[in-house]
Amino acid sequence: MLSRVAASFYWLSRYIERSDGILRMLKINYASSQDTIQEFTWEPVVRLFAGLDDEEAQKLENDTRAVLKYMVTGKTNPNSIWNIITHARENARSVQEHITKDLWQCLNEYYHAVKDSRLERALQREDPIGILDVLIKQVMLYYGTVEITMERGEGRSFMNIGKYLERAIQSVDILDMKFVSINDNPDLLTDTSYWKHLLLSLGGYELYLKSYREGFEAENVLEQVVLNNDFPRSVIYSVNNIQRYFDRLKNDNNLENFREMSFQIGRLQSRIKYNSVRSIRQEGLHTFLTQIRSELYGIGNAMNEYYFANS
């Protein structure tokens, strides 16, 4: 497979996964802003997902509608859904002959839903939950279409590596953001709604209720998001799948690069797998998550260098 084709598959999937994570976080944070009796701030969310500095984030922190506009339809925000889906469609267009007609049509529907001029007005005047749900369902439709129609070849392997790499980074970032907030406000440690909203933003609320009977505790949340092999948005589940789909790229033409990257992924996999909540706590959660994030970015950089010729 040509490196530009592989890169387009990989980035298409990363962009779609990123849009899904942002939309879910916006939905749950909007619900949280309506439920809380305390003053709600959007600052951590816009700082994390839009890359704004503290001063810029503070300008938006208390204006819910402005945040939704900036994060969903903001043309000046490079990480808005509007820009992300544009990049995703551009990557899909460049490999249109390699994807199914159903997938192209599905992606086009998502693109036009985001570009619809009525979307911005609806976000400002109507219930944002319903609007965000429509876009989230577009992502779910996209993934269902990929699963049903795409051939199980190299292209799909690159798509899945991109998807799970992006998902792992998001889970690490969200977990780090939430636990850092506790350092500033220790009362959140025993705030049931705080942990509930974190799990809802990652789609892990129902699994948590089935797995832990003693209520919401920080260590249980940490265990599920980092170490639970059955949770599809856990860090270890994502890294295991990166390894799974990367193994399918092995061939005689790239053995040296394959071994180098396989070592990187395996090292990260072992670092997470052979850890526990207790050992993570002893090391320091922020230190642990920072290292995991760095290694995930290292895998992404290696993909660019060895497989996409973008060293």
Tab-separated table of C-alpha atoms in Angstrom:
chain	number	residue	atom	x	y	z
A	1	MET	CA	0.000	0.000	0.000
A	2	LEU	CA	1.280	3.491	-0.870
A	3	SER	CA	2.349	5.542	2.147
A	4	ARG	CA	-0.015	8.416	1.258
A	5	VAL	CA	-2.956	5.973	1.101
A	6	ALA	CA	-2.009	4.436	4.455
A	7	ALA	CA	-1.684	7.912	5.996
A	8	SER	CA	-5.107	8.938	4.705
A	9	PHE	CA	-6.747	5.845	6.210
A	10	TYR	CA	-4.980	6.441	9.509
A	11	TRP	CA	-5.848	10.154	9.770
A	12	LEU	CA	-9.407	9.668	8.559
A	13	SER	CA	-9.990	7.326	11.477
A	14	ARG	CA	-8.181	9.519	14.004
A	15	TYR	CA	-10.275	12.531	13.035
A	16	ILE	CA	-13.555	10.616	13.304
A	17	GLU	CA	-12.596	9.192	16.709
A	18	ARG	CA	-11.570	12.652	17.893
A	19	SER	CA	-14.897	14.106	16.835
A	20	ASP	CA	-16.701	11.365	18.764
A	21	GLY	CA	-14.744	12.066	21.943
A	22	ILE	CA	-15.333	15.820	21.722
A	23	LEU	CA	-19.055	15.457	21.066
A	24	ARG	CA	-19.533	13.080	23.997
A	25	MET	CA	-17.574	15.345	26.324
A	26	LEU	CA	-19.603	18.383	25.241
A	27	LYS	CA	-22.881	16.516	25.750
A	28	ILE	CA	-22.036	15.294	29.247
A	29	ASN	CA	-20.544	18.615	30.330
A	30	TYR	CA	-23.619	20.471	29.120
A	31	ALA	CA	-25.802	18.106	31.155
A	32	SER	CA	-23.500	18.630	34.131
A	33	SER	CA	-23.722	22.410	33.764
A	34	GLN	CA	-27.516	22.156	34.002
A	35	ASP	CA	-27.482	19.832	37.015
A	36	THR	CA	-24.876	21.445	39.245
A	37	ILE	CA	-25.862	23.946	41.903
A	38	GLN	CA	-22.331	25.317	41.986
A	39	GLU	CA	-20.801	27.602	39.385
A	40	PHE	CA	-19.832	25.514	36.359
A	41	THR	CA	-16.733	26.168	34.289
A	42	TRP	CA	-15.893	24.990	30.770
A	43	GLU	CA	-12.256	26.011	31.152
A	44	PRO	CA	-10.731	22.477	31.481
A	45	VAL	CA	-12.687	21.228	28.455
A	46	VAL	CA	-11.764	24.031	26.066
A	47	ARG	CA	-8.169	24.009	27.281
A	48	LEU	CA	-7.904	20.268	26.651
A	49	PHE	CA	-9.776	19.946	23.354
A	50	ALA	CA	-9.090	23.335	21.769
A	51	GLY	CA	-5.535	23.873	23.009
A	52	LEU	CA	-6.333	27.322	24.403
A	53	ASP	CA	-4.085	28.941	26.970
A	54	ASP	CA	-5.476	29.901	30.387
A	55	GLU	CA	-6.377	33.454	29.382
A	56	GLU	CA	-8.259	32.402	26.241
A	57	ALA	CA	-10.003	29.546	28.062
A	58	GLN	CA	-11.152	31.863	30.837
A	59	LYS	CA	-12.952	34.059	28.316
A	60	LEU	CA	-15.212	31.129	27.437
A	61	GLU	CA	-15.394	29.305	30.756
A	62	ASN	CA	-18.863	30.491	31.841
A	63	ASP	CA	-20.552	30.952	28.447
A	64	THR	CA	-22.072	27.593	27.522
A	65	ARG	CA	-23.505	28.616	24.162
A	66	ALA	CA	-20.253	30.302	23.126
A	67	VAL	CA	-18.315	27.149	24.000
A	68	LEU	CA	-20.672	24.948	21.969
A	69	LYS	CA	-20.405	27.271	18.987
A	70	TYR	CA	-16.603	27.405	19.248
A	71	MET	CA	-16.191	23.637	19.678
A	72	VAL	CA	-18.758	22.470	17.121
A	73	THR	CA	-18.992	25.062	14.333
A	74	GLY	CA	-16.063	27.371	15.103
A	75	LYS	CA	-14.159	27.922	11.871
A	76	THR	CA	-11.217	29.570	13.678
A	77	ASN	CA	-10.860	26.617	16.058
A	78	PRO	CA	-8.644	24.015	14.333
A	79	ASN	CA	-10.063	21.328	16.615
A	80	SER	CA	-13.743	22.138	16.119
A	81	ILE	CA	-16.036	19.434	14.759
A	82	TRP	CA	-16.476	21.649	11.673
A	83	ASN	CA	-12.740	21.521	10.900
A	84	ILE	CA	-12.200	17.931	12.031
A	85	ILE	CA	-14.881	16.502	9.757
A	86	THR	CA	-13.545	18.624	6.887
A	87	HIS	CA	-10.101	17.040	7.324
A	88	ALA	CA	-11.669	13.579	7.646
A	89	ARG	CA	-13.576	14.022	4.380
A	90	GLU	CA	-10.466	15.307	2.584
A	91	ASN	CA	-8.592	12.174	3.638
A	92	ALA	CA	-11.484	9.972	2.545
A	93	ARG	CA	-11.656	11.732	-0.816
A	94	SER	CA	-7.976	11.029	-1.452
A	95	VAL	CA	-8.593	7.275	-0.980
A	96	GLN	CA	-12.110	7.146	-2.401
A	97	GLU	CA	-11.224	4.270	-4.713
A	98	HIS	CA	-10.114	2.230	-1.655
A	99	ILE	CA	-13.248	2.685	0.478
A	100	THR	CA	-16.763	1.434	-0.131
A	101	LYS	CA	-19.481	3.580	-1.647
A	102	ASP	CA	-21.558	3.110	1.516
A	103	LEU	CA	-18.730	4.461	3.666
A	104	TRP	CA	-18.229	7.490	1.431
A	105	GLN	CA	-21.949	8.276	1.514
A	106	CYS	CA	-22.042	7.848	5.295
A	107	LEU	CA	-19.108	10.220	5.743
A	108	ASN	CA	-20.718	12.724	3.372
A	109	GLU	CA	-23.906	12.690	5.448
A	110	TYR	CA	-21.876	13.468	8.575
A	111	TYR	CA	-20.034	16.235	6.710
A	112	HIS	CA	-23.213	17.876	5.458
A	113	ALA	CA	-24.878	17.583	8.876
A	114	VAL	CA	-22.010	19.566	10.399
A	115	LYS	CA	-21.901	22.086	7.536
A	116	ASP	CA	-25.654	22.741	7.593
A	117	SER	CA	-26.170	26.455	8.302
A	118	ARG	CA	-29.090	25.575	10.562
A	119	LEU	CA	-26.812	23.697	12.972
A	120	GLU	CA	-25.229	26.827	14.439
A	121	ARG	CA	-28.607	28.486	14.972
A	122	ALA	CA	-29.967	25.324	16.582
A	123	LEU	CA	-27.041	25.158	19.005
A	124	GLN	CA	-27.798	28.703	20.111
A	125	ARG	CA	-31.584	28.412	20.422
A	126	GLU	CA	-32.566	24.781	20.953
A	127	ASP	CA	-31.637	22.035	23.405
A	128	PRO	CA	-27.975	21.232	22.599
A	129	ILE	CA	-28.329	17.636	23.819
A	130	GLY	CA	-30.581	16.745	20.881
A	131	ILE	CA	-28.232	18.424	18.395
A	132	LEU	CA	-25.146	16.691	19.796
A	133	ASP	CA	-26.965	13.345	19.805
A	134	VAL	CA	-27.653	13.687	16.068
A	135	LEU	CA	-23.925	14.160	15.396
A	136	ILE	CA	-22.918	11.338	17.773
A	137	LYS	CA	-25.260	9.005	15.896
A	138	GLN	CA	-23.502	9.986	12.663
A	139	VAL	CA	-20.248	8.716	14.172
A	140	MET	CA	-21.918	5.487	15.300
A	141	LEU	CA	-23.330	5.024	11.803
A	142	TYR	CA	-19.872	5.602	10.351
A	143	TYR	CA	-18.279	2.926	12.543
A	144	GLY	CA	-21.067	0.470	11.815
A	145	THR	CA	-20.596	1.049	8.093
A	146	VAL	CA	-16.831	0.513	8.381
A	147	GLU	CA	-17.407	-2.722	10.275
A	148	ILE	CA	-19.943	-4.092	7.806
A	149	THR	CA	-18.567	-2.958	4.445
A	150	MET	CA	-14.762	-2.518	4.599
A	151	GLU	CA	-12.499	-5.364	3.526
A	152	ARG	CA	-10.174	-6.796	6.173
A	153	GLY	CA	-6.935	-5.626	4.574
A	154	GLU	CA	-4.095	-3.218	5.255
A	155	GLY	CA	-6.324	-0.177	4.905
A	156	ARG	CA	-8.581	-1.270	7.733
A	157	SER	CA	-5.544	-2.070	9.897
A	158	PHE	CA	-4.275	1.491	9.480
A	159	MET	CA	-7.775	2.779	10.255
A	160	ASN	CA	-7.939	0.788	13.478
A	161	ILE	CA	-4.448	1.794	14.578
A	162	GLY	CA	-5.478	5.438	14.133
A	163	LYS	CA	-8.778	4.923	15.948
A	164	TYR	CA	-7.319	3.188	18.985
A	165	LEU	CA	-4.320	5.496	19.226
A	166	GLU	CA	-6.627	8.520	19.279
A	167	ARG	CA	-8.933	6.815	21.781
A	168	ALA	CA	-6.088	5.955	24.157
A	169	ILE	CA	-4.780	9.534	24.058
A	170	GLN	CA	-8.254	10.885	24.779
A	171	SER	CA	-8.801	8.553	27.742
A	172	VAL	CA	-5.427	9.531	29.211
A	173	ASP	CA	-6.102	13.247	28.690
A	174	ILE	CA	-9.601	13.159	30.190
A	175	LEU	CA	-8.483	11.129	33.196
A	176	ASP	CA	-5.525	13.438	33.799
A	177	MET	CA	-7.748	16.524	33.491
A	178	LYS	CA	-10.275	15.166	35.983
A	179	PHE	CA	-7.724	14.109	38.589
A	180	VAL	CA	-5.783	17.373	38.290
A	181	SER	CA	-9.028	19.204	39.076
A	182	ILE	CA	-9.236	17.216	42.318
A	183	ASN	CA	-5.892	18.633	43.401
A	184	ASP	CA	-7.419	22.096	43.146
A	185	ASN	CA	-10.695	21.047	44.778
A	186	PRO	CA	-10.325	17.981	47.086
A	187	ASP	CA	-14.077	17.949	47.777
A	188	LEU	CA	-14.571	16.484	44.286
A	189	LEU	CA	-12.986	13.239	45.512
A	190	THR	CA	-16.250	12.316	47.247
A	191	ASP	CA	-18.565	13.954	44.707
A	192	THR	CA	-20.630	11.148	43.169
A	193	SER	CA	-21.818	13.265	40.227
A	194	TYR	CA	-18.225	14.187	39.350
A	195	TRP	CA	-17.247	10.542	38.787
A	196	LYS	CA	-20.567	9.767	37.130
A	197	HIS	CA	-20.026	12.492	34.531
A	198	LEU	CA	-16.438	11.348	33.901
A	199	LEU	CA	-17.644	7.795	33.207
A	200	LEU	CA	-20.536	9.011	31.063
A	201	SER	CA	-18.161	11.079	28.925
A	202	LEU	CA	-16.205	7.870	28.192
A	203	GLY	CA	-19.238	5.614	27.823
A	204	GLY	CA	-18.235	3.612	30.895
A	205	TYR	CA	-21.018	4.407	33.352
A	206	GLU	CA	-23.101	1.242	32.887
A	207	LEU	CA	-20.068	-1.062	33.017
A	208	TYR	CA	-18.928	0.629	36.233
A	209	LEU	CA	-22.298	0.009	37.915
A	210	LYS	CA	-22.099	-3.663	36.951
A	211	SER	CA	-18.485	-4.049	38.084
A	212	TYR	CA	-18.353	-2.101	41.354
A	213	ARG	CA	-21.067	-2.402	43.976
A	214	GLU	CA	-19.553	-0.085	46.589
A	215	GLY	CA	-20.391	3.163	44.815
A	216	PHE	CA	-18.164	5.710	43.081
A	217	GLU	CA	-14.562	5.699	44.248
A	218	ALA	CA	-11.584	7.312	42.561
A	219	GLU	CA	-9.461	4.148	42.596
A	220	ASN	CA	-12.203	2.088	40.929
A	221	VAL	CA	-12.648	4.717	38.223
A	222	LEU	CA	-8.894	4.732	37.650
A	223	GLU	CA	-8.824	0.941	37.415
A	224	GLN	CA	-11.622	0.837	34.849
A	225	VAL	CA	-10.295	3.606	32.603
A	226	VAL	CA	-6.678	2.414	32.611
A	227	LEU	CA	-6.584	-1.301	33.345
A	228	ASN	CA	-9.935	-2.924	32.462
A	229	ASN	CA	-9.535	-5.210	29.436
A	230	ASP	CA	-13.311	-5.385	28.974
A	231	PHE	CA	-13.865	-1.626	28.762
A	232	PRO	CA	-13.613	-0.556	25.081
A	233	ARG	CA	-12.311	2.907	25.985
A	234	SER	CA	-9.745	1.836	28.542
A	235	VAL	CA	-6.110	2.589	27.841
A	236	ILE	CA	-5.039	-1.066	27.974
A	237	TYR	CA	-7.864	-2.166	25.630
A	238	SER	CA	-6.838	0.489	23.101
A	239	VAL	CA	-3.135	-0.367	23.293
A	240	ASN	CA	-3.892	-4.096	22.935
A	241	ASN	CA	-5.788	-3.311	19.733
A	242	ILE	CA	-3.005	-1.083	18.417
A	243	GLN	CA	-0.704	-4.098	18.824
A	244	ARG	CA	-3.281	-6.442	17.274
A	245	TYR	CA	-3.731	-4.430	14.098
A	246	PHE	CA	-0.086	-3.439	13.831
A	247	ASP	CA	0.913	-7.125	13.803
A	248	ARG	CA	-1.093	-7.474	10.578
A	249	LEU	CA	1.217	-5.011	8.802
A	250	LYS	CA	4.237	-7.295	9.025
A	251	ASN	CA	5.850	-8.166	5.699
A	252	ASP	CA	9.306	-8.884	4.340
A	253	ASN	CA	9.763	-5.329	3.013
A	254	ASN	CA	9.639	-3.528	6.355
A	255	LEU	CA	10.971	-5.962	8.939
A	256	GLU	CA	13.433	-3.554	10.558
A	257	ASN	CA	10.868	-0.777	10.996
A	258	PHE	CA	8.248	-3.303	12.043
A	259	ARG	CA	10.486	-4.678	14.805
A	260	GLU	CA	11.308	-1.184	16.058
A	261	MET	CA	7.664	-0.175	16.279
A	262	SER	CA	6.549	-3.532	17.651
A	263	PHE	CA	9.053	-3.070	20.469
A	264	GLN	CA	7.672	0.401	21.211
A	265	ILE	CA	4.090	-0.823	21.337
A	266	GLY	CA	5.001	-3.925	23.360
A	267	ARG	CA	6.921	-1.853	25.881
A	268	LEU	CA	3.930	0.418	26.410
A	269	GLN	CA	1.587	-2.557	26.578
A	270	SER	CA	3.698	-4.179	29.307
A	271	ARG	CA	4.032	-0.928	31.240
A	272	ILE	CA	0.248	-0.715	31.552
A	273	LYS	CA	-0.533	-4.426	31.828
A	274	TYR	CA	1.908	-5.116	34.637
A	275	ASN	CA	0.772	-2.219	36.771
A	276	SER	CA	-1.925	-1.838	39.388
A	277	VAL	CA	-3.866	1.042	40.886
A	278	ARG	CA	-1.610	0.848	43.938
A	279	SER	CA	1.643	1.000	41.949
A	280	ILE	CA	0.267	3.830	39.795
A	281	ARG	CA	-0.615	5.757	42.932
A	282	GLN	CA	2.868	5.170	44.330
A	283	GLU	CA	4.476	6.428	41.136
A	284	GLY	CA	2.105	9.390	40.977
A	285	LEU	CA	-0.912	9.363	38.664
A	286	HIS	CA	0.023	12.516	36.766
A	287	THR	CA	3.576	11.228	36.233
A	288	PHE	CA	2.253	7.867	35.037
A	289	LEU	CA	-0.281	9.386	32.643
A	290	THR	CA	2.270	11.871	31.293
A	291	GLN	CA	4.624	9.000	30.476
A	292	ILE	CA	1.855	6.956	28.828
A	293	ARG	CA	0.816	9.990	26.760
A	294	SER	CA	4.417	10.550	25.683
A	295	GLU	CA	4.761	6.932	24.546
A	296	LEU	CA	1.461	7.083	22.640
A	297	TYR	CA	2.663	10.182	20.803
A	298	GLY	CA	5.938	8.369	20.182
A	299	ILE	CA	4.032	5.566	18.444
A	300	GLY	CA	2.209	8.142	16.320
A	301	ASN	CA	5.508	9.803	15.389
A	302	ALA	CA	7.005	6.426	14.473
A	303	MET	CA	4.024	5.683	12.230
A	304	ASN	CA	4.654	8.969	10.433
A	305	GLU	CA	8.339	8.197	10.013
A	306	TYR	CA	8.290	4.508	9.109
A	307	TYR	CA	4.999	4.078	7.275
A	308	PHE	CA	3.910	7.490	5.994
A	309	ALA	CA	7.327	8.874	4.951
A	310	ASN	CA	6.829	11.999	7.061
A	311	SER	CA	9.974	11.963	9.163
